[in-house]
mmCIF file of C-alpha atoms in Angstrom:
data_model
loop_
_atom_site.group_PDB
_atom_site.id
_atom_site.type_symbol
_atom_site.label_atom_id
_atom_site.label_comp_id
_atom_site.label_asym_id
_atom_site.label_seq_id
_atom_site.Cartn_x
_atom_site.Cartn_y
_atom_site.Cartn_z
ATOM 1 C CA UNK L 1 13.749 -26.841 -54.275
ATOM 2 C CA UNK L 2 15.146 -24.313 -56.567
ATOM 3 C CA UNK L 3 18.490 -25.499 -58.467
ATOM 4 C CA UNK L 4 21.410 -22.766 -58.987
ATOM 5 C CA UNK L 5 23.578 -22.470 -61.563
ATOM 6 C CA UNK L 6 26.591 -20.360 -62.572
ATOM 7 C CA UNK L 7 27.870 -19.989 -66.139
ATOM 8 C CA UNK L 8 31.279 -18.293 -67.043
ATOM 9 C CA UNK L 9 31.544 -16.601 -70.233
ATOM 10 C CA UNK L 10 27.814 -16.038 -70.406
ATOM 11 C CA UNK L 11 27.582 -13.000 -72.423
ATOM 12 C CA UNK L 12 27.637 -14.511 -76.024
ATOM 13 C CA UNK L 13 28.787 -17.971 -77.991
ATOM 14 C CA UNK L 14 28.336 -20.986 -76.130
ATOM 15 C CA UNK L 15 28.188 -19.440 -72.396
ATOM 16 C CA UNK L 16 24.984 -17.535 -73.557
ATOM 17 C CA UNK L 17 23.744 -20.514 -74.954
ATOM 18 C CA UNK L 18 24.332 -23.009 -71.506
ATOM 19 C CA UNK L 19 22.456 -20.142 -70.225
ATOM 20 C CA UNK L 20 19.200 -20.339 -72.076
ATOM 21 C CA UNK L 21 19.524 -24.454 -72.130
ATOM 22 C CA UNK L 22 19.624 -24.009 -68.180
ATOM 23 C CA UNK L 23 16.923 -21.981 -67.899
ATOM 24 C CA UNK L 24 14.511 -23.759 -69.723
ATOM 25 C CA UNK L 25 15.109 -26.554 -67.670
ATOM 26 C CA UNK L 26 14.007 -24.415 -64.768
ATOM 27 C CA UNK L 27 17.473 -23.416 -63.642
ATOM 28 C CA UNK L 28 17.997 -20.317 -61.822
ATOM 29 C CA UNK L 29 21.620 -19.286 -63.370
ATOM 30 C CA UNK L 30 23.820 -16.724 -62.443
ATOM 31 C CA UNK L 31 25.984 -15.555 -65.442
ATOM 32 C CA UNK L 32 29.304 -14.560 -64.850
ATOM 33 C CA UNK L 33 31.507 -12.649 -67.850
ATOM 34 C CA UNK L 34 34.263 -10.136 -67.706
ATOM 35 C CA UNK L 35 31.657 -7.495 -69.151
ATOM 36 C CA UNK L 36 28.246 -7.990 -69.693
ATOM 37 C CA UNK L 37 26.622 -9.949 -66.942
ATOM 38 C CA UNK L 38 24.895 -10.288 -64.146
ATOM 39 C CA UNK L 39 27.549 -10.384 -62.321
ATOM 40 C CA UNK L 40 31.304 -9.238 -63.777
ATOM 41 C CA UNK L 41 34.002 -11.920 -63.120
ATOM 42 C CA UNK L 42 38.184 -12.545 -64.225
ATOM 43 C CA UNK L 43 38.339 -16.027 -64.224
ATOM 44 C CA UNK L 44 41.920 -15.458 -63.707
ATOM 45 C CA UNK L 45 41.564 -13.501 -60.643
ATOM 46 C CA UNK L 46 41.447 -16.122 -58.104
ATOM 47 C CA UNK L 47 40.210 -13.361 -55.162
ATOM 48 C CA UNK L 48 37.364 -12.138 -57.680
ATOM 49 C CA UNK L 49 36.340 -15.717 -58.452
ATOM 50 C CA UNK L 50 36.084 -16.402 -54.706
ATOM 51 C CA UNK L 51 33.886 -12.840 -53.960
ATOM 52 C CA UNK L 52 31.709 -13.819 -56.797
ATOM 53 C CA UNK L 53 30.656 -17.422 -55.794
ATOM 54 C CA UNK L 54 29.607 -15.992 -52.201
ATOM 55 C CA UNK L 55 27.748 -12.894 -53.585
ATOM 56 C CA UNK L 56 26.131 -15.633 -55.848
ATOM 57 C CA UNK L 57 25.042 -17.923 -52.864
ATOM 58 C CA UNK L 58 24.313 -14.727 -50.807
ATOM 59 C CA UNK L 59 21.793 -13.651 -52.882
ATOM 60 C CA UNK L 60 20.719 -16.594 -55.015
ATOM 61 C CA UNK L 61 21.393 -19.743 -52.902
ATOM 62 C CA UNK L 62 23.733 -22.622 -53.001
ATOM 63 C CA UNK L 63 25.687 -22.913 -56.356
ATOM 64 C CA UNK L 64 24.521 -26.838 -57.335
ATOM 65 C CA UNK L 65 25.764 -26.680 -61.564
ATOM 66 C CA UNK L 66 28.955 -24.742 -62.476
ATOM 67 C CA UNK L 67 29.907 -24.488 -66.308
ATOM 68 C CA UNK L 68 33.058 -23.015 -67.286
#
């Protein structure tokens, strides 16, 4: 069964990093950023946030590991 995870701030520092840790641990991981990702995301737009986790578990499955 494939494990999903979504990482906030994934487009550099520590983000980018929980990124590659998940991944080579077999993770698929969606990374979310305000530029720069996968998938773009405001962490302070509430609406945005919401839009993003069901395009996530649309096209990727149910979101099982969230790191903010």
């Amino acid at each position: 069964m494939k494990r999903i995870a979504l990482v906030t701030g994934a487009a550099s520092g520590i983000g980018k990093e929980c990124v590659r840790a998940l991944r080579e641990d077999g993770l698929i991981v969606a990374e979310t950023d305000r530029h720069g990702s996968d998938y773009v995301m405001d962490v302070t737009d509430e609406a945005a946030v919401e839009a993003t986790f069901d395009r996530v578990e649309a096209e990727l499955g149910r979101i099982g590991v969230l790191v903010t």
